[in-house]
Each structure stands twice: as C-alpha cells, then as structure tokens.
Amino acid sequence: MTSSLIRGRPRRAKAHIWVRVAHAALGAVVGVGWLVLPVMTVGTRDPVPAPPGRVAASSAAPLQDGASTADLVLPLVAGVAAVALAGYGYLRRTRRARTRTTPGTVSVAPPVPTVADSERQARAALVLADDCVRTSREELTFVQARFTEADTEPFVHALRAAETELAAACAIWRRYEQGVPEDATARRQALVGVVGRCAEAGRRLDAQAPALDGLRELAGPGLAGALEVAEGRFRELTGRTLTAGDALTALRERCTASAVAPVIGYLEQAKDRLVFATMRLNQARQAADRDEAGRAAGHLRAAEGAVAQADVLVTGVERLTARLREAAELVPAALTGAEAEITAARQGGVGKPLTSGELHARLSHADGVLAAVRQELTAGPYDPLDALRRIARAVERLETGHAGAPAAAALLVARSSVAGAEEFVAVHRGAVGPQARVRLAEAARELGAGHADRADATARRARDLAERDVRAHGNPHTSADGDAPGLAGAVLGGVLLAEDPDGGPPASYGGPRTRSRHSFSHPPDHHNQPRST
C-alpha cells in the first residue's frame, strides 16, 4: 500500500528525486566506460609481427608500461568522480533538511467543518454562555449584600456586557433558524458570529473573576462574612417558603388548576434546594474550623447557588399569586374596555381595511370571548390571567389601534409569561437546551419593544420547550439511591457542574475558563487566590 506521505509528496520533492536519479545514472556511465575501454583498446590495436632479437624485446617494454599506467588512471578518475557526486548529493540533502520548517512531515490543511458541525458548536456555545451569565448573576447578589455599589460596579459592568453579547448571539441564531441570511457563505459567517459573541461574553466574565475572588477573600478573612450572608438568606427563605405554601393553598381554592400549573412543584423543589444548602453550609463551617479554606469556599459556593435557586422558586410562587390577584382585579375593566372597542369597530373605527365578512367574523368571535369570560366570572373558579389573554387577543384582532384596559391586560399577561419562563429555565438549566433559551431571549426582546402579544406567545413556547427538555432529563428534584440529599436537583439546576462523581465543582462567577475554579477537594488556598488576567 502506498503511504499517505508518499501520495502527498509535493512537486519539489519529485524534482529532488530526479536529481538523485541523474547522479546515479552518471556514476553508472562512468563505471561502465572504465570497464569497456580496455576491451575496446585491445580489439582495435594493429597486430605487429615480433621482430627478431633483442631489439624487438626492448621496443615492446615501453608499450606494456604505457598500458599499465592507463589501466591505473582510469579507475582512479572514476572513483574520484563517484565520491564527488556522492558528497554533493549528501550536502544537498543535509542543507535541505536543515532549512525545512517541518522535517520529515508534509503539511496538510485542516478539514473545513461541515454546516452540521458549526451548528452544534454554536448551540453548545449558546448554552455555555447562558449558564455562565446566570451563575455570575446569582453569585453577584451575595457579593452586593456585603460590599458597596462602588466595590461591585466592575463586576456588574462585566455582567451587563456579557448579557449584551449573549443577547446578540441569541438574536443571530434566531434569525439563522428562520432562514436569514439565505446565502450559504453568509450563513456560515452567522454561525461564526454566534460562537464569537458567546466567547466574548465568557471572556468578559473570566477577566473579572480573579478580582471578584480578591474582593470576597473566601480563602481568608472574608469567609466568615460570606457564611453569615448565606445563612441569613437561608433563614429568610425558610420562613418565606412556609408563607408561600399557605398562599398557594388559598390560590387553589379560588382559581382553576391551569392557573396554578406554572408553579406546581416549586415549593417542593425549593425545600430540596434548602436541604442541600443546609448540608453544604455545615460542611463549609467544618472545613473552616479545620483551616481548609479552599474546601470551605467550595462548599459555600454550592450552598449559595442552592439558596439563590430556592429564592427563585419561592419568588415564582409569590409572583404568580400577586399576578393572579392583579389580573382578577383587572378583568372587569378589561371587559368594559373590550366592549368599547367592539362598538367602535362596528361603527367603522377599524384601522386596517377589512371586508364586511372578515369584520363580521372577528366581531362575532370577540362577542363570544367576552360572553365566555363573563360566565366564568359568575360560575368560578377561573384563571384570571388566561381570561385577560383571551380578551386582549380578541380585541387585537379588531385592529382598532386604541389602547386602554385591554392593552394593559396584554402587558400584564406578557410580563407574567416571560417571568415564568425565566424562572423555570433558571432552576433547570442543567437540562434545558438552546432552543428554549433562545426563545426566552426573543420573548424578552419582544416585551422590551412593547409587543405584548408576541412576547406572551414566545415566552409560552420557550416554557414548553424547557419543560420538554426537563422531562427528557428526568425527575427534577428526586435524588438517586445513594446520592446526598438534594444532589440531583443541584446538578439539574446547574448549582453543581457534574464534572465529578460527587456532582462538583460548584459553578461560580466567571466564564468557561474560571467558573469551575472552586472545588470540594482542593487543599487550602489553592483556587481562591486572585489570579491576574
């Protein structure tokens, strides 16, 4: 079989081969000439009759001496020529080997990645960057609880810059999914842009991670203060969890199951995170007592992450309770405003020209929606947010261009949907893929632009995608046999990066290079010392 190096030999190497062949041929010609020349000389010499006596003998002696000298000179010349040719070839090979940049190898261009490879790289970059941003945001809340605004400003600035880069990457990827741009080369460049934006987001956070460690001083005197902050938030959350449970019970009595479905299981998961936090806080205290500052910092970071996610879960229940109460208060006003919009549409106040058939169908649909909502209000229980959603969409189809209570209802619904999707992704990010994250970013953009209906629909789609990812992953808060309490939920929530059998290391403020710098097994002062950027 012909080797790949031979098959890939460049044209210049072929020229060197021909030079070597020419040298060998020349040497062979010289050698053959030396062998043949004496025979040719003997064959062509004229026969001379031997004269009698001593004269003949004396005259023959010089001839024999001349022939013997020629026989000695010719081999000597051939040998010298062969040695010279061999030396010349050796010098050329040595000089070529010294000047070659990669001796004995042939450079091969790296393969061009396929579109599928580039897409996988972009999706992985989006998930990693989003995880880094979320983890950094969580740890920063503990830092801000201990230090002044001036002390934390550089870290807040880096986080905002990373969020901006991530949002841009999500927007590029979303357009890519929608087929924009269409040109193949431009689409490849779009994927490069996604990866580049995500890398810049991580770089911004990585650059500030050493300074954050220097400010917190978890490997030194700062550990005691950080433990106090984490334990204080833990105690506060314990009380809030009980209060939120009572509120959720009352909510189930006056609302339908669909109304409270977005937060079903949240309090159980919050308790699971708090159990995990309790264990890690105790381990951090024990490690600190043994002067194992590095290990103590790792356990503290795991506890902080669990406490932060328990806060998100409890806040989700509190937020939904408040939004449902606010929505119930807004429903009567929304009904009145919708009736006014319908009246205006019947009187020709539609902004966009519609045929009489289209207008009649939309008016009939709006009348039916309002009638159904009134019936639900009378019969009870019902879902106030869903009632507002249906009222707002029915009025929007009339395209009257008016604002009022229906527009306020649409905005309230959109905010609730975006916040609910954000909470779910935050506490399940260990399983949520790029599609849900990108849709959530799109919903936030739509909400910021004032497109309430589109923001609501996109956020609900993001939540559906995230829930699908979690179902594929498994139960969100049940530990496997033999696992420490809360370990499975901590891994699913991204509190632990699951790079070790014990679920560690804990995630921390920083990008891909620094986010796993803390550990449960490092000796004291190993990973918590500030590092230069």
Coordinates of C-alpha atoms in Angstrom, one line a residue:
M1 CA 0.0 0.0 0.0
T2 CA 1.3 3.5 -0.9
S3 CA 1.7 5.6 2.3
S4 CA -0.1 8.9 2.7
L5 CA 3.1 10.8 2.9
I6 CA 4.3 9.4 -0.5
R7 CA 0.9 10.2 -2.0
G8 CA 1.1 13.7 -0.7
R9 CA 4.7 14.4 -1.7
P10 CA 4.9 17.9 -3.2
R11 CA 6.2 18.7 -6.6
R12 CA 9.5 20.0 -5.3
A13 CA 10.2 16.6 -3.7
K14 CA 9.7 15.0 -7.1
A15 CA 12.4 17.3 -8.6
H16 CA 14.8 16.1 -5.8
I17 CA 14.2 12.5 -6.8
W18 CA 15.1 13.2 -10.4
V19 CA 18.3 14.9 -9.3
R20 CA 19.3 11.8 -7.4
V21 CA 18.4 9.5 -10.4
A22 CA 20.6 11.7 -12.7
H23 CA 23.5 11.4 -10.2
A24 CA 23.2 7.6 -10.1
A25 CA 23.0 7.3 -13.9
L26 CA 26.1 9.4 -14.4
G27 CA 28.0 7.3 -11.9
A28 CA 26.9 4.1 -13.8
V29 CA 28.0 5.5 -17.1
V30 CA 31.5 6.3 -15.7
G31 CA 31.8 2.8 -14.3
V32 CA 30.7 1.1 -17.5
G33 CA 33.1 3.3 -19.5
W34 CA 36.0 2.2 -17.3
L35 CA 35.2 -1.5 -17.8
V36 CA 34.7 -1.3 -21.6
L37 CA 37.6 1.0 -22.5
P38 CA 40.4 -1.6 -22.2
V39 CA 38.5 -4.1 -24.3
M40 CA 37.8 -1.6 -27.0
T41 CA 41.6 -0.7 -27.0
V42 CA 42.7 -4.3 -27.4
G43 CA 40.3 -5.1 -30.1
T44 CA 41.4 -2.1 -32.3
R45 CA 45.2 -2.4 -31.9
D46 CA 47.0 -3.5 -35.2
P47 CA 48.9 -6.7 -34.9
V48 CA 52.7 -6.1 -35.0
P49 CA 55.0 -9.0 -36.0
A50 CA 57.6 -9.7 -33.4
P51 CA 61.0 -8.7 -34.8
P52 CA 63.8 -11.0 -34.1
G53 CA 66.4 -10.4 -31.4
R54 CA 66.7 -8.0 -28.5
V55 CA 65.5 -5.0 -30.5
A56 CA 62.1 -6.4 -30.5
A57 CA 62.1 -7.2 -26.8
S58 CA 63.4 -3.7 -25.8
S59 CA 60.8 -1.9 -28.0
A60 CA 57.9 -4.0 -26.5
A61 CA 58.7 -3.0 -22.9
P62 CA 57.6 0.7 -23.2
L63 CA 54.3 -0.3 -24.7
Q64 CA 53.5 -2.5 -21.8
D65 CA 54.4 0.2 -19.3
G66 CA 52.0 2.7 -21.0
A67 CA 49.1 0.2 -21.0
S68 CA 49.6 -0.4 -17.3
T69 CA 49.6 3.3 -16.4
A70 CA 46.3 3.9 -18.3
D71 CA 44.7 0.9 -16.5
L72 CA 45.6 2.5 -13.2
V73 CA 44.5 6.1 -14.0
L74 CA 41.0 5.3 -15.3
P75 CA 39.7 3.5 -12.1
L76 CA 41.2 6.3 -10.1
V77 CA 39.3 9.0 -12.1
A78 CA 36.1 7.0 -11.9
G79 CA 36.4 6.6 -8.1
V80 CA 37.0 10.3 -7.6
A81 CA 34.1 11.2 -9.7
A82 CA 31.8 8.8 -7.8
V83 CA 33.0 10.1 -4.4
A84 CA 32.4 13.7 -5.6
L85 CA 28.9 13.0 -6.8
A86 CA 28.0 11.2 -3.6
G87 CA 29.4 14.1 -1.5
Y88 CA 27.5 16.6 -3.5
G89 CA 24.2 14.7 -3.0
Y90 CA 24.8 14.4 0.7
L91 CA 25.5 18.1 1.1
R92 CA 22.3 18.9 -0.8
R93 CA 20.2 16.6 1.4
T94 CA 21.7 18.0 4.6
R95 CA 21.2 21.6 3.6
R96 CA 17.6 20.9 2.7
A97 CA 16.9 19.1 5.9
R98 CA 18.3 22.0 8.0
T99 CA 16.2 24.6 6.2
R100 CA 13.0 22.6 6.2
T101 CA 10.5 24.0 8.7
T102 CA 8.8 20.7 9.5
P103 CA 11.4 17.9 8.9
G104 CA 10.1 14.7 7.7
T105 CA 6.5 15.9 7.6
V106 CA 4.1 17.2 5.0
S107 CA 1.7 20.0 6.0
V108 CA -1.9 19.2 5.4
A109 CA -4.7 21.8 5.5
P110 CA -7.2 21.2 8.3
P111 CA -10.6 19.9 7.2
V112 CA -13.3 22.5 6.7
P113 CA -16.1 21.9 9.3
T114 CA -19.4 20.9 8.0
V115 CA -22.5 23.1 8.5
A116 CA -23.8 20.5 11.0
D117 CA -20.6 20.7 13.0
S118 CA -20.8 24.5 13.0
E119 CA -24.4 24.4 14.2
R120 CA -23.6 22.0 17.0
Q121 CA -20.7 24.3 18.1
A122 CA -23.0 27.3 18.0
R123 CA -25.7 25.6 20.1
A124 CA -23.1 24.4 22.7
A125 CA -21.7 27.9 22.9
L126 CA -25.1 29.4 23.5
V127 CA -25.8 27.1 26.4
L128 CA -22.4 27.6 28.0
A129 CA -22.6 31.3 27.7
D130 CA -26.1 31.4 29.1
D131 CA -25.1 29.2 32.1
C132 CA -22.1 31.5 32.8
V133 CA -24.2 34.6 32.8
R134 CA -26.9 33.1 35.0
T135 CA -24.4 31.7 37.5
S136 CA -22.5 35.0 37.6
R137 CA -25.7 36.9 38.3
E138 CA -26.6 34.6 41.2
E139 CA -23.2 34.9 42.9
L140 CA -23.2 38.7 42.4
T141 CA -26.3 39.0 44.6
F142 CA -24.3 37.7 47.5
V143 CA -21.4 40.0 46.8
Q144 CA -23.7 43.0 46.6
A145 CA -25.1 42.1 50.0
R146 CA -21.7 42.6 51.7
F147 CA -20.0 45.3 49.6
T148 CA -20.8 48.8 48.4
E149 CA -22.0 49.7 45.0
A150 CA -18.6 51.2 44.1
D151 CA -16.9 47.9 45.0
T152 CA -19.2 45.8 42.9
E153 CA -19.5 48.1 39.9
P154 CA -16.8 46.5 37.8
F155 CA -18.5 43.1 38.2
V156 CA -21.9 44.5 37.4
H157 CA -20.5 46.2 34.3
A158 CA -18.8 42.9 33.1
L159 CA -22.1 41.1 33.7
R160 CA -24.1 43.6 31.7
A161 CA -21.6 43.5 28.9
A162 CA -21.8 39.7 28.8
E163 CA -25.6 39.8 28.8
T164 CA -25.4 42.2 25.8
E165 CA -23.1 39.8 23.9
L166 CA -25.3 36.8 24.7
A167 CA -28.5 38.6 23.6
A168 CA -26.8 39.5 20.3
A169 CA -25.8 35.9 19.8
C170 CA -29.3 34.6 20.6
A171 CA -30.7 37.1 18.0
I172 CA -28.3 36.0 15.3
W173 CA -29.1 32.3 16.0
R174 CA -32.9 33.0 15.9
R175 CA -32.6 34.7 12.5
Y176 CA -30.5 31.8 11.4
E177 CA -33.2 29.4 12.4
Q178 CA -35.7 31.5 10.4
G179 CA -33.5 31.2 7.3
V180 CA -31.9 34.6 7.4
P181 CA -29.5 35.1 5.7
E182 CA -30.1 32.8 2.8
D183 CA -26.6 32.8 1.2
A184 CA -24.6 29.8 2.3
T185 CA -21.4 31.8 2.9
A186 CA -23.3 34.4 4.9
R187 CA -25.0 31.7 7.0
R188 CA -21.6 30.2 7.9
Q189 CA -20.5 33.7 8.9
A190 CA -23.6 34.0 11.1
L191 CA -22.6 30.8 12.9
V192 CA -19.1 32.2 13.4
G193 CA -20.7 35.3 14.8
V194 CA -22.8 33.3 17.3
V195 CA -19.7 31.5 18.6
G196 CA -17.7 34.7 18.7
R197 CA -20.3 36.6 20.6
C198 CA -20.6 33.8 23.2
A199 CA -16.8 33.6 23.5
E200 CA -16.7 37.4 24.2
A201 CA -19.4 37.1 26.8
G202 CA -17.3 34.4 28.6
R203 CA -14.1 36.5 28.2
R204 CA -15.7 39.5 29.9
L205 CA -16.7 37.4 32.9
D206 CA -13.4 35.5 33.1
A207 CA -11.5 38.8 33.1
Q208 CA -13.2 39.9 36.4
A209 CA -13.3 36.5 38.2
P210 CA -9.9 36.9 39.9
A211 CA -10.8 40.4 41.1
L212 CA -14.1 39.1 42.5
D213 CA -12.2 36.4 44.4
G214 CA -9.8 39.1 45.7
L215 CA -12.8 41.2 46.9
R216 CA -14.6 38.3 48.6
E217 CA -11.4 36.8 50.2
L218 CA -13.1 33.4 50.7
A219 CA -9.7 31.9 51.4
G220 CA -9.1 34.3 54.2
P221 CA -11.0 36.7 56.5
G222 CA -13.9 37.1 54.0
L223 CA -15.1 33.5 54.5
A224 CA -16.8 34.2 57.9
G225 CA -18.7 37.2 56.5
A226 CA -19.8 35.3 53.4
L227 CA -21.1 32.5 55.5
E228 CA -23.2 34.9 57.6
V229 CA -24.8 36.4 54.5
A230 CA -25.6 33.0 53.0
E231 CA -27.0 31.7 56.3
G232 CA -29.1 34.9 56.7
R233 CA -30.7 34.4 53.3
F234 CA -31.3 30.7 54.1
R235 CA -33.2 31.6 57.3
E236 CA -35.3 34.2 55.4
L237 CA -36.2 31.7 52.7
T238 CA -37.2 29.1 55.2
G239 CA -39.9 31.5 56.5
R240 CA -41.0 32.6 53.1
T241 CA -41.4 29.1 51.9
L242 CA -44.0 28.4 54.6
T243 CA -45.8 31.6 53.8
A244 CA -45.8 30.8 50.1
G245 CA -47.2 27.4 50.8
D246 CA -50.2 28.9 52.6
A247 CA -50.8 31.4 49.7
L248 CA -50.6 28.6 47.2
T249 CA -53.2 26.6 49.1
A250 CA -55.6 29.6 49.1
L251 CA -54.9 30.2 45.4
R252 CA -56.0 26.7 44.5
E253 CA -59.4 27.3 46.2
R254 CA -60.3 30.3 44.0
C255 CA -58.5 29.5 40.7
T256 CA -58.5 26.6 38.3
A257 CA -55.7 24.0 38.2
S258 CA -54.4 25.6 35.0
A259 CA -53.9 28.9 36.8
V260 CA -51.5 27.5 39.3
A261 CA -49.9 24.9 37.0
P262 CA -46.8 27.1 36.2
V263 CA -45.6 26.8 39.8
I264 CA -46.7 23.2 40.7
G265 CA -43.8 21.5 42.4
Y266 CA -41.9 24.7 43.0
L267 CA -42.1 24.7 46.8
E268 CA -41.0 21.0 46.9
Q269 CA -38.0 21.9 44.8
A270 CA -37.3 24.9 47.0
K271 CA -37.3 22.7 50.1
D272 CA -35.0 20.3 48.3
R273 CA -32.5 23.1 47.5
L274 CA -32.6 24.3 51.1
V275 CA -31.9 20.8 52.4
F276 CA -28.9 20.7 50.1
A277 CA -27.8 24.2 51.2
T278 CA -28.1 23.2 54.9
M279 CA -25.7 20.3 54.3
R280 CA -23.2 22.4 52.3
L281 CA -23.2 25.3 54.9
N282 CA -22.5 22.8 57.7
Q283 CA -19.6 21.3 55.6
A284 CA -18.3 24.8 54.9
R285 CA -18.2 25.6 58.7
Q286 CA -16.5 22.3 59.4
A287 CA -13.9 22.9 56.7
A288 CA -13.2 26.4 58.0
D289 CA -12.7 25.0 61.5
R290 CA -10.0 22.7 60.1
D291 CA -8.4 25.6 58.3
E292 CA -9.3 24.1 54.9
A293 CA -10.2 27.4 53.3
G294 CA -10.3 26.1 49.7
R295 CA -12.6 23.3 50.6
A296 CA -14.8 25.6 52.7
A297 CA -15.1 28.1 49.8
G298 CA -16.3 25.3 47.5
H299 CA -19.0 24.2 49.9
L300 CA -20.0 27.8 50.4
R301 CA -20.4 28.4 46.7
A302 CA -22.6 25.3 46.4
A303 CA -24.7 26.5 49.3
E304 CA -25.0 30.0 47.8
G305 CA -26.1 28.5 44.5
A306 CA -28.8 26.4 46.1
V307 CA -30.1 29.3 48.2
A308 CA -30.3 31.5 45.1
Q309 CA -32.3 28.9 43.3
A310 CA -34.6 28.3 46.3
D311 CA -35.2 32.1 46.2
V312 CA -36.2 31.9 42.5
L313 CA -38.6 29.1 43.2
V314 CA -40.3 30.7 46.2
T315 CA -40.4 34.1 44.4
G316 CA -42.1 32.3 41.5
V317 CA -44.9 31.2 43.7
E318 CA -45.2 34.7 45.3
R319 CA -45.1 36.4 41.9
L320 CA -47.8 34.2 40.4
T321 CA -50.0 34.8 43.5
A322 CA -49.7 38.5 43.0
R323 CA -50.2 38.4 39.3
L324 CA -53.4 36.3 39.6
R325 CA -54.7 38.7 42.2
E326 CA -53.9 41.7 40.0
A327 CA -55.4 40.0 36.9
A328 CA -58.6 39.3 38.8
E329 CA -58.9 42.9 39.7
L330 CA -58.3 44.0 36.0
V331 CA -60.8 41.6 34.4
P332 CA -63.9 43.8 34.8
A333 CA -62.1 46.8 33.4
A334 CA -60.8 44.8 30.5
L335 CA -64.3 43.6 29.7
T336 CA -65.6 47.2 29.7
G337 CA -62.7 48.3 27.5
A338 CA -63.2 45.4 25.1
E339 CA -66.9 46.3 24.7
A340 CA -66.0 49.8 23.8
E341 CA -63.5 48.5 21.2
I342 CA -66.2 46.3 19.7
T343 CA -68.6 49.2 19.5
A344 CA -66.0 51.3 17.8
A345 CA -65.3 48.6 15.3
R346 CA -69.0 48.2 14.4
Q347 CA -69.1 52.0 13.7
G348 CA -66.3 51.7 11.2
G349 CA -63.4 52.5 13.5
V350 CA -61.2 49.7 12.3
G351 CA -57.7 50.9 11.4
K352 CA -57.0 48.3 8.7
P353 CA -59.5 47.9 5.8
L354 CA -61.5 44.7 6.3
T355 CA -64.2 43.1 4.2
S356 CA -67.6 43.0 5.7
G357 CA -67.3 39.2 6.1
E358 CA -64.0 39.5 7.9
L359 CA -65.2 42.2 10.2
H360 CA -68.4 40.3 11.0
A361 CA -66.4 37.1 11.8
R362 CA -64.0 39.0 14.1
L363 CA -66.8 40.9 15.9
S364 CA -68.6 37.6 16.4
H365 CA -65.5 36.0 17.9
A366 CA -64.9 38.9 20.2
D367 CA -68.5 38.8 21.4
G368 CA -68.2 35.1 22.1
V369 CA -65.0 35.6 24.1
L370 CA -66.5 38.3 26.3
A371 CA -69.6 36.2 26.9
A372 CA -67.5 33.2 28.0
V373 CA -65.4 35.3 30.3
R374 CA -68.5 36.7 32.0
Q375 CA -69.9 33.3 32.5
E376 CA -66.6 32.1 34.1
L377 CA -66.6 35.1 36.4
T378 CA -70.1 34.2 37.6
A379 CA -69.5 30.4 37.9
G380 CA -66.0 30.5 39.3
P381 CA -63.3 29.4 39.9
Y382 CA -61.4 30.5 36.8
D383 CA -58.0 31.6 35.5
P384 CA -57.8 35.4 35.6
L385 CA -54.6 35.6 33.5
D386 CA -56.0 33.3 30.8
A387 CA -59.2 35.4 30.8
L388 CA -57.2 38.6 30.2
R389 CA -55.1 36.8 27.5
R390 CA -58.3 35.9 25.6
I391 CA -59.8 39.4 25.9
A392 CA -56.6 41.1 24.7
R393 CA -56.3 38.8 21.7
A394 CA -59.9 39.2 20.7
V395 CA -59.6 42.9 20.8
E396 CA -56.3 42.9 19.0
R397 CA -57.9 41.1 16.0
L398 CA -60.2 44.1 15.5
E399 CA -57.2 46.3 14.8
T400 CA -58.8 49.5 16.1
G401 CA -55.5 50.9 17.2
H402 CA -56.8 52.0 20.5
A403 CA -55.2 51.5 23.9
G404 CA -56.8 51.2 27.3
A405 CA -57.6 48.3 29.7
P406 CA -57.2 45.6 27.0
A407 CA -53.7 46.8 26.2
A408 CA -52.8 46.9 29.9
A409 CA -54.2 43.4 30.3
A410 CA -52.0 42.2 27.4
L411 CA -48.9 43.7 29.0
L412 CA -49.7 42.1 32.4
V413 CA -50.1 38.7 30.8
A414 CA -46.9 39.0 28.8
R415 CA -44.8 40.0 31.8
S416 CA -46.2 37.1 33.8
S417 CA -45.4 34.6 30.9
V418 CA -41.8 35.9 30.4
A419 CA -41.1 35.9 34.2
G420 CA -42.5 32.3 34.5
A421 CA -40.3 31.0 31.6
E422 CA -37.3 32.8 33.0
E423 CA -37.8 31.2 36.5
F424 CA -38.2 27.7 35.0
V425 CA -35.1 27.9 32.9
A426 CA -33.0 29.4 35.7
V427 CA -33.7 26.5 38.1
H428 CA -33.5 23.7 35.5
R429 CA -30.6 25.0 33.3
G430 CA -28.7 21.7 33.7
A431 CA -31.2 20.1 31.4
V432 CA -32.6 23.0 29.3
G433 CA -31.2 23.2 25.7
P434 CA -30.5 26.1 23.4
Q435 CA -33.9 26.3 21.8
A436 CA -35.8 27.3 24.9
R437 CA -33.1 29.7 25.9
V438 CA -33.1 31.5 22.5
R439 CA -36.9 31.7 22.5
L440 CA -36.8 33.2 26.0
A441 CA -34.3 35.8 24.9
E442 CA -36.6 36.6 21.9
A443 CA -39.6 37.0 24.3
A444 CA -37.6 39.4 26.4
R445 CA -36.8 41.4 23.2
E446 CA -40.5 41.5 22.2
L447 CA -41.6 42.6 25.6
G448 CA -39.0 45.4 25.6
A449 CA -40.3 46.5 22.3
G450 CA -43.8 46.7 23.5
H451 CA -45.1 43.7 21.5
A452 CA -47.1 42.2 24.4
D453 CA -49.0 39.5 22.4
R454 CA -45.9 38.2 20.6
A455 CA -43.9 38.3 23.9
D456 CA -46.5 36.2 25.6
A457 CA -46.7 33.6 22.8
T458 CA -42.9 33.3 22.5
A459 CA -42.5 33.0 26.3
R460 CA -45.1 30.3 26.4
R461 CA -43.3 28.4 23.6
A462 CA -40.0 28.8 25.5
R463 CA -41.5 27.3 28.6
D464 CA -42.9 24.4 26.6
L465 CA -39.5 23.6 25.1
A466 CA -37.8 23.9 28.5
E467 CA -40.4 21.5 30.1
R468 CA -39.8 19.1 27.3
D469 CA -36.1 19.1 27.9
V470 CA -36.6 18.5 31.7
R471 CA -39.0 15.6 31.0
A472 CA -36.4 14.0 28.8
H473 CA -33.7 14.5 31.5
G474 CA -35.8 13.0 34.4
N475 CA -37.3 14.0 37.7
P476 CA -36.1 17.5 38.6
H477 CA -35.8 17.0 42.4
T478 CA -35.6 13.4 43.3
S479 CA -32.1 12.1 44.3
A480 CA -31.0 8.7 43.1
D481 CA -30.3 6.0 45.6
G482 CA -27.1 6.7 47.5
D483 CA -26.9 10.3 46.5
A484 CA -26.6 13.0 49.0
P485 CA -29.9 14.9 49.8
G486 CA -30.6 17.5 47.1
L487 CA -27.7 16.4 44.9
A488 CA -29.8 15.5 41.8
G489 CA -31.7 18.8 42.0
A490 CA -28.5 20.8 42.4
V491 CA -27.0 19.2 39.3
L492 CA -30.2 19.7 37.3
G493 CA -30.3 23.4 38.4
G494 CA -26.7 24.0 37.4
V495 CA -25.5 24.6 41.0
L496 CA -23.0 21.8 40.5
L497 CA -21.3 21.3 37.2
A498 CA -21.5 17.4 37.4
E499 CA -17.8 17.1 36.3
D500 CA -17.0 14.8 39.3
P501 CA -18.8 11.8 40.8
D502 CA -20.0 13.9 43.7
G503 CA -21.6 16.4 41.4
G504 CA -18.9 19.1 41.7
P505 CA -17.4 21.5 41.3
P506 CA -19.8 24.3 42.1
A507 CA -20.5 27.0 39.5
S508 CA -19.1 30.5 40.2
Y509 CA -19.0 33.9 38.8
G510 CA -16.9 33.8 35.6
G511 CA -16.7 32.4 32.1
P512 CA -15.8 29.0 30.7
R513 CA -12.2 29.3 32.0
T514 CA -12.9 30.3 35.6
R515 CA -16.4 29.2 36.5
S516 CA -15.3 25.9 38.0
R517 CA -12.3 27.2 39.9
H518 CA -13.7 26.3 43.3
S519 CA -13.8 22.7 44.5
F520 CA -14.6 20.4 47.4
S521 CA -11.3 18.5 47.3
H522 CA -8.6 21.2 46.7
P523 CA -6.2 21.9 49.6
P524 CA -6.5 25.3 51.3
D525 CA -5.8 28.5 49.4
H526 CA -5.4 26.6 46.1
H527 CA -8.1 28.0 43.9
N528 CA -9.3 31.1 45.8
Q529 CA -6.3 33.3 45.4
P530 CA -6.7 36.1 43.0
R531 CA -5.2 35.5 39.6
S532 CA -4.0 38.1 37.2
T533 CA -5.9 38.5 33.9

